XYZ file of C-alpha atoms in Angstrom:
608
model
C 94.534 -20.016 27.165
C 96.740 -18.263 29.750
C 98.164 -19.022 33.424
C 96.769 -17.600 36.408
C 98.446 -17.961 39.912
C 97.862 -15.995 43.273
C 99.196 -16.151 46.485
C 98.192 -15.143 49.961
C 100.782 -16.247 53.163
C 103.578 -15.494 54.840
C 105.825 -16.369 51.606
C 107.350 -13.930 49.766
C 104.725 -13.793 46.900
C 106.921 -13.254 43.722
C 108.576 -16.679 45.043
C 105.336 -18.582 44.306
C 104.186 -16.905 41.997
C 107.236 -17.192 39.005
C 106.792 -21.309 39.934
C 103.567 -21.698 39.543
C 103.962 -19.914 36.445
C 106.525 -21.952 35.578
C 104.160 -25.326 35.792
C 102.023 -23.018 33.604
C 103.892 -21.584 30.875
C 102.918 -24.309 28.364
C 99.419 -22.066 28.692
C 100.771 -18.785 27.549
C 104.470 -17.727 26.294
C 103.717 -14.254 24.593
C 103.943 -12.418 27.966
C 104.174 -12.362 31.639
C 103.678 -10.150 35.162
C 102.924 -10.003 38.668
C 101.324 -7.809 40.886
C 101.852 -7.481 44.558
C 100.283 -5.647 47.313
C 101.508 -4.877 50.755
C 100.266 -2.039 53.779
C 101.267 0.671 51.392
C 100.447 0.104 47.654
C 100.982 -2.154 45.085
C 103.711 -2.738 42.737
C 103.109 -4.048 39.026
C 105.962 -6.119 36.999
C 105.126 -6.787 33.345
C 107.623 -8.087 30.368
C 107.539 -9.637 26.982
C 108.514 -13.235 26.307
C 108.887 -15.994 28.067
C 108.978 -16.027 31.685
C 112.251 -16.039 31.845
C 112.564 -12.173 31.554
C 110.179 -11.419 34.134
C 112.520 -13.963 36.376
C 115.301 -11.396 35.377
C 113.415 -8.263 35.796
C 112.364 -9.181 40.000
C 115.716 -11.022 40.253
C 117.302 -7.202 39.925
C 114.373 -5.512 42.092
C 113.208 -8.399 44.475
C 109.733 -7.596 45.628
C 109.463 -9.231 49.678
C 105.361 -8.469 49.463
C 103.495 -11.437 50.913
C 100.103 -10.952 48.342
C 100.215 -11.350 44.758
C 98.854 -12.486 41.344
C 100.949 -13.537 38.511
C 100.028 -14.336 35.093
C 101.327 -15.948 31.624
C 99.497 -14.803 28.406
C 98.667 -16.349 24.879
C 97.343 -13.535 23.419
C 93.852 -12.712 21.817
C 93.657 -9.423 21.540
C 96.088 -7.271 21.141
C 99.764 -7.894 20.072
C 102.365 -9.311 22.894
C 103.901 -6.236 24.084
C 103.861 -5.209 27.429
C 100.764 -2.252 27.471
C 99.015 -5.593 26.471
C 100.439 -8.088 29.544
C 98.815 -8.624 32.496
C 98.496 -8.082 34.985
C 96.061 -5.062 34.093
C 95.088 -1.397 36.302
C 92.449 0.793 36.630
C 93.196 4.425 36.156
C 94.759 5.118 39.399
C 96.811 1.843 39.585
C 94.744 0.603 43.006
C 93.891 -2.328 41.876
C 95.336 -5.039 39.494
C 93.431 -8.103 37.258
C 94.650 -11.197 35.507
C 92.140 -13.261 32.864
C 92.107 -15.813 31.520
C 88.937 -16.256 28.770
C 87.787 -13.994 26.396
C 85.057 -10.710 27.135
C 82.896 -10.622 24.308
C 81.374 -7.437 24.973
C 84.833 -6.049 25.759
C 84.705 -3.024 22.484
C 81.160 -1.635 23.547
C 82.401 -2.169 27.330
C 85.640 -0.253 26.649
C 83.908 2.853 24.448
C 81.477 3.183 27.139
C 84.120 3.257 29.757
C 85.920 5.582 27.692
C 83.113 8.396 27.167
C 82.891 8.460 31.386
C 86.764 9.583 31.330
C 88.782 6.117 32.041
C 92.465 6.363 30.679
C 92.869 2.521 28.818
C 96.059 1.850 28.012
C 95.998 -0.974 26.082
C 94.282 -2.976 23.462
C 93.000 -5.642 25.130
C 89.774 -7.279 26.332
C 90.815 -7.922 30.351
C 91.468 -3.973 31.036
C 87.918 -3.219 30.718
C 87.556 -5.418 33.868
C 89.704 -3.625 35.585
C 87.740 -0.493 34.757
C 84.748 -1.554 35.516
C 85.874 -3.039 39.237
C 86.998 0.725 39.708
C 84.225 2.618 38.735
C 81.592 0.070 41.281
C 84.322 0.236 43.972
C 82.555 1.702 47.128
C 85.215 0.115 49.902
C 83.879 -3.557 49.419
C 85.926 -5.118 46.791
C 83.532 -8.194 46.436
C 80.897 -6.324 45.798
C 82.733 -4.033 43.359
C 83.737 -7.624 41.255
C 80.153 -9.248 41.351
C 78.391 -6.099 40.000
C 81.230 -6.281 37.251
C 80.680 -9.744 36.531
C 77.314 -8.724 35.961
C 77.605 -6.845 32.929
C 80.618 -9.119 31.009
C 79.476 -11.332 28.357
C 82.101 -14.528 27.849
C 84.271 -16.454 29.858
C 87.043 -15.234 32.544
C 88.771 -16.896 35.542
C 89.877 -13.898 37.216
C 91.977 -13.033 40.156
C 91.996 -9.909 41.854
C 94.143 -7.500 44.327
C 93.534 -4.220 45.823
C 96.080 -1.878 47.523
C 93.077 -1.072 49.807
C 92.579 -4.824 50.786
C 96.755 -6.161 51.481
C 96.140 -10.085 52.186
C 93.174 -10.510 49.848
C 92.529 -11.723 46.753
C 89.207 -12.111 44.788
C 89.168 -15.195 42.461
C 85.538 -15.515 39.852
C 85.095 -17.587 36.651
C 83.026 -18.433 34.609
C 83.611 -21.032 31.872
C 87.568 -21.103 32.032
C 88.973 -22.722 35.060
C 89.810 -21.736 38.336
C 91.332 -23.512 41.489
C 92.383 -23.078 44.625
C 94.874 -24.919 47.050
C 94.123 -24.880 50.449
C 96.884 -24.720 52.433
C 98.497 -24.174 56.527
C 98.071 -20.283 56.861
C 98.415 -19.951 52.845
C 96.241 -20.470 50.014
C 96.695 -20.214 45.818
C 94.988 -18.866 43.221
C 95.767 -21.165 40.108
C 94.269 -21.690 36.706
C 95.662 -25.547 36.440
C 96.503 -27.753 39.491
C 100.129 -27.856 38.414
C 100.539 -24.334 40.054
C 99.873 -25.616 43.595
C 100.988 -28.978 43.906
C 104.519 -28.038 45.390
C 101.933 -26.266 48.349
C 99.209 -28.742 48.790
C 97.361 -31.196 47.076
C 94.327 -30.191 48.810
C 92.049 -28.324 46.142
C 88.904 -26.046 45.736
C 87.212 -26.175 41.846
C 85.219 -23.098 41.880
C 82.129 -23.224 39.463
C 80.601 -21.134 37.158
C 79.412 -17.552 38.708
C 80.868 -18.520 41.719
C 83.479 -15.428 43.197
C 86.007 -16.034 46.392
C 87.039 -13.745 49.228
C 90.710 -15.631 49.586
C 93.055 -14.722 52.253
C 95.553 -16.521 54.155
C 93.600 -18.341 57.248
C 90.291 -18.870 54.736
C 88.325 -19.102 51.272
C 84.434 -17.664 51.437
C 82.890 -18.437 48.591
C 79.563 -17.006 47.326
C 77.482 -18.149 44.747
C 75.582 -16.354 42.114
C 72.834 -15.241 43.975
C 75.203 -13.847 46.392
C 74.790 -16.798 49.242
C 77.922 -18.115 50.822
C 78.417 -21.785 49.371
C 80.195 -24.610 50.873
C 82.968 -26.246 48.455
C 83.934 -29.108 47.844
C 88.189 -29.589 48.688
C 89.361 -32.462 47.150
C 92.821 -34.730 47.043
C 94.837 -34.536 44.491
C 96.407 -38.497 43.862
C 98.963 -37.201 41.118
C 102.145 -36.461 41.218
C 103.840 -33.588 40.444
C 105.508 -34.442 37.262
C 101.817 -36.136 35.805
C 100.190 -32.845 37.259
C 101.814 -30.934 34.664
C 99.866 -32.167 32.058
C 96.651 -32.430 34.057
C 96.553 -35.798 35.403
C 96.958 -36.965 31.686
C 99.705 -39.435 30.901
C 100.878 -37.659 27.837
C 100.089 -34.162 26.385
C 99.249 -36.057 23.611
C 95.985 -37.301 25.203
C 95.372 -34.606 27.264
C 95.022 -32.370 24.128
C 92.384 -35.088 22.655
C 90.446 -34.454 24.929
C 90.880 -30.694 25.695
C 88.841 -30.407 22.021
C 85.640 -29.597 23.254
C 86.959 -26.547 24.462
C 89.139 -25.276 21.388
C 85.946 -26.101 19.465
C 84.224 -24.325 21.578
C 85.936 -21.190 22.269
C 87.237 -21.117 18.112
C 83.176 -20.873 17.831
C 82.576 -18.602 20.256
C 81.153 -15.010 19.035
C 81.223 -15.952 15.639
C 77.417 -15.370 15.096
C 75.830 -12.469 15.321
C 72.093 -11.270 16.776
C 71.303 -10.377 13.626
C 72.228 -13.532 11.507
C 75.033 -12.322 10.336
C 78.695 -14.477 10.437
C 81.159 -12.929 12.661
C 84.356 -12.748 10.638
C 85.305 -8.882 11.361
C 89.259 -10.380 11.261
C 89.427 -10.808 7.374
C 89.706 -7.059 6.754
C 87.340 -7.174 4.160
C 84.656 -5.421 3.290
C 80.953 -7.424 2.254
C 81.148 -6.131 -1.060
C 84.833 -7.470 -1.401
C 84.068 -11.027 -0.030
C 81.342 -11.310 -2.658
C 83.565 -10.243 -5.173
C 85.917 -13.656 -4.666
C 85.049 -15.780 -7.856
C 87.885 -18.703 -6.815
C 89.363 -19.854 -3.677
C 93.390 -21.360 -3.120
C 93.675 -22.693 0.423
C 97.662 -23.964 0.906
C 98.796 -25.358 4.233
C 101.041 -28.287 5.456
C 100.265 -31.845 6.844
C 97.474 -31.908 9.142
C 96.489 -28.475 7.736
C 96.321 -29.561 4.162
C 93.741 -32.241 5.804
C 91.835 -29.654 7.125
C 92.075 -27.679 4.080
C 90.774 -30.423 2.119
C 87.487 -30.373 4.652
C 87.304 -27.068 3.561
C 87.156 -27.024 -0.273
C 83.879 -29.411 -0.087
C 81.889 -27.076 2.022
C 83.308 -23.809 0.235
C 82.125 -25.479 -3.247
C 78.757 -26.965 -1.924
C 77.610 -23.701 0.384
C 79.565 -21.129 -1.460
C 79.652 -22.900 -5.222
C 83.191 -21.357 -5.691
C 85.812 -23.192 -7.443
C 88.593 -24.294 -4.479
C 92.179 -25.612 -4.778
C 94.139 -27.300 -1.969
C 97.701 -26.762 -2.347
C 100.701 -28.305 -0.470
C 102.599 -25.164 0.439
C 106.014 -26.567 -0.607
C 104.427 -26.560 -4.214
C 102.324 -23.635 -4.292
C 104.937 -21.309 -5.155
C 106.894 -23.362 -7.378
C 104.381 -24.020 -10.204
C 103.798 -20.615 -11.148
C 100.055 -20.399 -9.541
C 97.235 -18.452 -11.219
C 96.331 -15.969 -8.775
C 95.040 -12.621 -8.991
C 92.636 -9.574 -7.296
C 89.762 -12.038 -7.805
C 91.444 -14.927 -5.964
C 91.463 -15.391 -1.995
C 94.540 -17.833 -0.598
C 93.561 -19.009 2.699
C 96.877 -19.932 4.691
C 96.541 -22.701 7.242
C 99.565 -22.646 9.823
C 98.834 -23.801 13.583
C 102.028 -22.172 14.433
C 102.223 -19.440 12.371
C 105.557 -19.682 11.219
C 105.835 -22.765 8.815
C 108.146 -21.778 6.111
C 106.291 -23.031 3.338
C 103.429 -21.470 3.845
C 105.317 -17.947 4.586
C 106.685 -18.228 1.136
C 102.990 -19.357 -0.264
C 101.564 -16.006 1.405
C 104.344 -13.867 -0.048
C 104.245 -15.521 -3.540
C 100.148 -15.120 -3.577
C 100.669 -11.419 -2.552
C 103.302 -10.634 -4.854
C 100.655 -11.522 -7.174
C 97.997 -9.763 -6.267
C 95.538 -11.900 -3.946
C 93.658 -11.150 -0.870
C 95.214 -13.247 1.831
C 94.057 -14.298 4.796
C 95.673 -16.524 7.733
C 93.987 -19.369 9.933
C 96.066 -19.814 12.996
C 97.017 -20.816 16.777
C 99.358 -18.071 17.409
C 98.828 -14.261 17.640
C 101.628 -12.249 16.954
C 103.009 -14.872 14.599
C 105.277 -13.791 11.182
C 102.148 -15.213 9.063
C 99.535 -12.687 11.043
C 101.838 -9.947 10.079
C 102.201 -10.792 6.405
C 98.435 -12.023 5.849
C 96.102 -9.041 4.900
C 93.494 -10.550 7.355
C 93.611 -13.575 10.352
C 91.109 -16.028 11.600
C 92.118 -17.287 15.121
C 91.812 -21.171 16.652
C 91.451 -20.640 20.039
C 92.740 -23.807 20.812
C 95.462 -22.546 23.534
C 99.219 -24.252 23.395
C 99.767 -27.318 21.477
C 103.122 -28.900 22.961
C 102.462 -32.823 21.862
C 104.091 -32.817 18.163
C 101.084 -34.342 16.592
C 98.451 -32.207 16.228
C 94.711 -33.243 17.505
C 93.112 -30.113 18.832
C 94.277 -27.811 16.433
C 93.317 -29.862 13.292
C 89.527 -30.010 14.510
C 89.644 -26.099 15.574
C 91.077 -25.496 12.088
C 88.150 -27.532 10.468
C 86.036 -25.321 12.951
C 87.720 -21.878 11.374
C 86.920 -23.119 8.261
C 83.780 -24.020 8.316
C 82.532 -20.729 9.510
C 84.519 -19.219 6.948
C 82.480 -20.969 4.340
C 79.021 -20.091 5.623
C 80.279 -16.479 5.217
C 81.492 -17.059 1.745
C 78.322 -18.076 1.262
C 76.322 -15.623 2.957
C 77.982 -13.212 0.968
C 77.451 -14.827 -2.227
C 73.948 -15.574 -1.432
C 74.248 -19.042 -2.405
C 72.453 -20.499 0.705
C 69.203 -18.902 2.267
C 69.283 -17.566 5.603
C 67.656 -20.007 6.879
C 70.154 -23.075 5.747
C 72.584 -21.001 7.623
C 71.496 -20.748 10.637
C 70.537 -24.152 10.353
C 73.574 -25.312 9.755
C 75.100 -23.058 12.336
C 72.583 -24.424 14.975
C 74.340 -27.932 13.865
C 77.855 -27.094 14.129
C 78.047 -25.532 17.203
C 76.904 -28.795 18.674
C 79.748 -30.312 17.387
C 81.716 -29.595 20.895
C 79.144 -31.832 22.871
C 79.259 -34.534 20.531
C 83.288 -34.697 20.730
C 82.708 -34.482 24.176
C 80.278 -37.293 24.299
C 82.831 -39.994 22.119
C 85.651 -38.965 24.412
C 83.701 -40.424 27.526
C 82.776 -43.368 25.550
C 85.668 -44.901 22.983
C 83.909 -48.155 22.513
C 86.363 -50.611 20.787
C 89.183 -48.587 20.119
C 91.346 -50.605 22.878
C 90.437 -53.992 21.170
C 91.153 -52.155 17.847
C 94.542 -51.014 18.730
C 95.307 -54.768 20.345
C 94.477 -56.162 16.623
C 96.546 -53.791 14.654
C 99.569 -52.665 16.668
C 102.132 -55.020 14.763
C 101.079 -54.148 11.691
C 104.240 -53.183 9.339
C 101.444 -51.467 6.966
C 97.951 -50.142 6.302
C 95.750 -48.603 4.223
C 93.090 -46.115 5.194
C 89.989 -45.181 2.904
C 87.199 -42.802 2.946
C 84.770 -41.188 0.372
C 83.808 -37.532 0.040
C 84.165 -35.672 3.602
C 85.761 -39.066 4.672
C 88.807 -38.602 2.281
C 90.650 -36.064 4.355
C 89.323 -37.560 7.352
C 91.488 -41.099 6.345
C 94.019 -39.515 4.887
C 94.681 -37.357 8.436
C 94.016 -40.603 10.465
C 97.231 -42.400 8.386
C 99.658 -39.483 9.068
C 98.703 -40.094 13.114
C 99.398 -43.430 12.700
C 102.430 -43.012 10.852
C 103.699 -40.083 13.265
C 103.110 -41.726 16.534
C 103.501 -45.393 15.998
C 105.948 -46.104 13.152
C 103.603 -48.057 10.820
C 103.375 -47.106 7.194
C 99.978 -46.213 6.493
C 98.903 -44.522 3.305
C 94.958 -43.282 2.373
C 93.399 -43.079 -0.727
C 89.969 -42.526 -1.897
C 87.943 -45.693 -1.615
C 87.252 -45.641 -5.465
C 90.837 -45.501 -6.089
C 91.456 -48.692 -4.523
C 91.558 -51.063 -7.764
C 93.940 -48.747 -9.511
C 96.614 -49.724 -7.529
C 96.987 -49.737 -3.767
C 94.666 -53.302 -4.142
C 97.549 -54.874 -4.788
C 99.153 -54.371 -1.315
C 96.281 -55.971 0.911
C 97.155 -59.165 2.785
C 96.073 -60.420 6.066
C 99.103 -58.482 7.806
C 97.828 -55.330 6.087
C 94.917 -53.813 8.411
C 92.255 -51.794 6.299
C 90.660 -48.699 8.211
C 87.816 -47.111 6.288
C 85.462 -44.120 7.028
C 81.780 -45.542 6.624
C 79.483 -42.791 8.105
C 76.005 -42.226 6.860
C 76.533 -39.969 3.841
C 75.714 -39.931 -0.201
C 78.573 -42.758 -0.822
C 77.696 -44.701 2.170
C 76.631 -48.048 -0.036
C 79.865 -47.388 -2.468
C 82.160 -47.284 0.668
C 80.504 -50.880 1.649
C 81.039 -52.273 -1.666
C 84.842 -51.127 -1.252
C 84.692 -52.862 2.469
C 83.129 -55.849 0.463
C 86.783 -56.338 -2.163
C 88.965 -55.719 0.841
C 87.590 -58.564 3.125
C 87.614 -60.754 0.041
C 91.105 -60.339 -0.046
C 91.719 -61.288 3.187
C 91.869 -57.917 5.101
C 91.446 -57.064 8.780
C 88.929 -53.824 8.499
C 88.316 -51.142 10.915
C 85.410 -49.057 10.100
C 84.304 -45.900 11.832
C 80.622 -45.922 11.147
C 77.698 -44.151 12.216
C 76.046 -44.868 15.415
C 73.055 -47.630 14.954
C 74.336 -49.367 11.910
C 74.468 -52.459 13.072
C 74.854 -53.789 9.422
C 78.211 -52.170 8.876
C 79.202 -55.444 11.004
C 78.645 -57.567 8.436
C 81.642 -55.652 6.595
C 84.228 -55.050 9.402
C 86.130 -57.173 12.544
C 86.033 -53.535 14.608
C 83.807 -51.174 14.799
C 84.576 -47.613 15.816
C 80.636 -45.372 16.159
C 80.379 -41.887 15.559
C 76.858 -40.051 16.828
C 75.031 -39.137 14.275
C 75.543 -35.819 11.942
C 75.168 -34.567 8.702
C 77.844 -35.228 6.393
C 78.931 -31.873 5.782
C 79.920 -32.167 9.292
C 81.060 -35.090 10.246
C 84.759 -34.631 9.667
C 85.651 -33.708 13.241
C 83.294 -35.969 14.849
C 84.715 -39.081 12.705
C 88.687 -37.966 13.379
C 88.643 -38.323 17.603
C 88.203 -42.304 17.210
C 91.335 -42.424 14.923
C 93.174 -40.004 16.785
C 92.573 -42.463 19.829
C 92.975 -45.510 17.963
C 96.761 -43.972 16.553
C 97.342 -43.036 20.188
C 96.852 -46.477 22.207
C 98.353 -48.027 19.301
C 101.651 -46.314 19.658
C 101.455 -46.707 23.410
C 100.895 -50.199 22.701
C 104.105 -50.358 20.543
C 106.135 -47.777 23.687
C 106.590 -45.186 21.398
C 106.558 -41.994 22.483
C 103.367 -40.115 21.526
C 104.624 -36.472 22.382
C 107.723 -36.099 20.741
C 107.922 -38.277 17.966
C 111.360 -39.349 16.216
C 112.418 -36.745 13.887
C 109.865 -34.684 13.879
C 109.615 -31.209 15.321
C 106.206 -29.186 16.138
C 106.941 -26.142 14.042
C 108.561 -26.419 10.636
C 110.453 -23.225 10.063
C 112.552 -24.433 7.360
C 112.142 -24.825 3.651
């Protein structure tokens, strides 16, 4: 998820452009660059890092050019150096391209580009773009960008500049967004509203297919068939300050509900035309990955949750044997691992110290490694022997929401490949299953527009002191991550156990003050997890159930109800964590805590 700014006006360009990619740097930290054009040519500024060194690099050669686009980049292919940064040229350096999105047909796009003489330079997907705008170039720079578009595969916001066109800039997308702020003889090119708001709050959304001819006095904007379109400009009501985390109040929240995009894009590609799973990253041959008799996944707090998703579908699809290991441990109790053995690390930032020492430890002795996380270029991609990416983009609010579903989503797919290349399921259970997961994005997307209860929820439990959440098979780790939101963001103890485990021991604790939140979808333990519900209520306890949408019996059982739509229960982890992420959320706001940087805790643990 990267930032995308361009300016047109009588400004000096590099002016707006390093602010707006200021607003924006919470997108992309791994690189940054601008590209100006004036009467005579154009001028290309790339560096490494944070912004801040591109701020150095045009504070010692200030660039006066009135046209420009900037961009900050989370990688996604290709390492963060500065071949890789954006903005990107075509052979001659005429014209320059920023992206945001990925180009799925980017390798066959880039060898066939190759074979007709085009010098790339780097290793990413966006340069092929570039390419291709050069080689259909005919004097009409439109044109040359819509019969690109044509032939990409994936999503892109992209902004454009030619030397041959000073004043201009072509903005397109499709699937990632892209805005523009109209303003008095000036307009920007931005991928968030953040970017403009210092300019005007007066704003242009284009849509899908849609590609704009912006310069400073107008935006033309032509649809996919080629017709001019008219826009709709809307207000903006925020200001700036809420802006910067899209209209959201927290980044917290905004990150709930930016999950049907991670999902989506950590899905993306991963399933081929002929059947086959998409995991080229593991760096493993077919006959290797069948050759795995025993699985050790070892991770860290919300990780270890998502790790504990995964060992139930690796065992039922794949029928290996799986162990979940707290990182901190792993390496300490003198783990049998081996050639045979593949140890799965789960770090969202890629540099949790733990888990470092896990991946060394399993290496030392012998095992295929592999990585699952947020952040290319990361220590753990370069000491993992393979790498599965969540394409979740930047995750600044401490607790993590979108990442722990995207991680479940990495997972996942890594088990129906375990399995395809074990055999253990039939091709047709795969792609059945695959048809089912990826419309796991649209159902998060549906609870998010409709949270039923969870306010009246939150109004019941926020003065707890203690609680106890419960779950059975895929609702375990489901409970036990909706506790550790609860007990990052709001302050209340909350501890989760298997439902079954109740009577030996945490029993004991219930009281009326002691709220009971139990995971009650539809599944194979569904009447054992109302029988627990039954002994709790005896006792006196407030429950919460999240339950399956219809089952209007589970009301007999529980004070709130929290529905889920309907899945199987292989899959219903992710769909049955957003109401407890929400209900942790408006709880803590409830109790004025501060859901984005909670007390004590930092986002990236990079100490033993």
């Amino acid at each position: 998820m990267c930032g995308i700014v361009g300016y047109v006006g009588p400004r000096r360009a590099t002016d707006v452009l390093l602010g707006g990619l200021a607003r924006l740097e919470y997108r992309g930290y791994d690189s940054a660059g601008v590209a100006v054009t004036d009467g005579d040519g154009m001028t290309v500024v790339r560096r490494v890092g944070r912004l801040a060194n591109l701020r150095e690099a045009l504070a010692a050669h200030p660039l006066d050019d009135t046209t420009g686009i900037g961009h900050t980049r989370w990688a996604t292919h290709g390492r963060p150096t500065e071949e890789n940064a954006h903005p990107h040229t075509d052979c001659e350096g005429s014209l320059a391209v920023v992206h945001n999105g990925i180009i799925e047909n980017y390798a066959e796009l880039r060898a066939d580009l190759a074979s007709a003489g085009h010098i790339l330079r780097s290793e990413t997907d966006t340069e092929a773009v570039a390419h291709l705008i050069e080689a259909h170039y005919a004097g009409d720079l439109a044109e040359a960008v819509r019969k690109t578009l044509a032939v990409l595969r994936g999503s892109y916001a992209l902004a454009i500049v030619h030397r041959n066109h000073p004043g201009e800039i072509i903005a397109a997308r499709r699937e990632s967004p892209l805005i523009i702020g109209i303003g008095e003889g000036e307009n920007i090119v931005a991928s968030d509203i953040p970017a403009v708001l210092e300019y005007t709050r007066e704003i242009l959304s284009l849509k899908d297919d849609e590609v704009a001819i912006v310069t400073a006095d107008s935006v033309v904007v032509h649809g996919a068939d080629g017709a001019v379109v008219a826009p709709e400009v809307m207000t903006v009501q925020w200001d700036l300050d809420a802006a910067e985390k899209g209209g959201y109040e927290d980044f917290m929240l905004k990150e709930i509900y930016e999950q049907p995009k991670s999902l989506r894009e950590t899905l993306r590609g991963r399933m081929g035309d002929n059947g086959e799973i998409q995991l080229s990253e593991l760096a493993m041959s077919a006959e290797e990955v069948a050759a795995i008799s025993r699985v050790v996944i070892i991770a860290c707090g919300t990780s270890y949750h998502a790790g504990l998703v995964a060992k139930n579908l690796i065992e039922r699809w794949a029928r290996m044997p799986v162990e979940v290991d707290v990182s901190s441990e792993f390496r300490y109790r003198d783990p049998i691992v081996g050639d045979d053995t593949l140890v799965v690390a789960v770090t969202q930032s890629g540099e949790t110290a733990d888990t470092l020492a896990g991946v060394r430890e399993a290496r030392d002795r012998g095992a295929k490694v592999i990585a699952i996380t947020n952040v290319v270029g990361s220590r753990v991609t370069r000491e993992s022997d393979g790498v599965i990416y969540t394409h979740a983009g930047p995750e600044i609010g401490v607790a993590a929401t979108k990442t722990f579903t995207a991680q479940i989503a990495a997972l996942t797919v890594l088990a129906l490949k375990l399995a395809q290349a074990k055999g253990t399921l039939s091709e047709e259970r795969i792609m059945a299953l695959w048809g089912e997961l990826v419309t796991i994005p649209d159902i998060v997307e549906a609870e998010l527009e409709d949270l039923g209860d969870v306010d009246a929820c939150a109004l019941q439990c926020k003065d707890a002191l203690s609680s106890l959440f419960l779950g059975r098979g895929a609702g375990v780790a489901v409970a036990m991550e909706g506790a550790l939101k609860l007990k990052e963001i709001s302050y209340i103890h909350a501890e989760a156990y298997p439902a079954g485990e109740m009577k030996h021991g945490p029993i004991a604790l219930i009281t009326e003050e002691v709220p009971i939140v139990v995971v009650a979808t539809q599944g194979p333990t569904y009447e054992k997890v109302v029988s627990n519900m039954q002994e709790v209520r005896a006792r006196g306890a407030h429950v919460v159930a999240v339950a399956t949408a219809g089952d209007e019996e589970i009301h007999r059982h529980a004070e709130c109800v929290l529905y889920v739509p309907r899945t199987s229960e292989a899959l219903s982890a992710i769909p049955a964590s957003i109401p407890l992420q929400m209900l942790a959320y408006r709880i803590a706001k409830l109790r004025g805590c501060d859901v984005d940087q909670p007390r004590n805790l930092a986002k990236s643990v990079t100490v033993e």
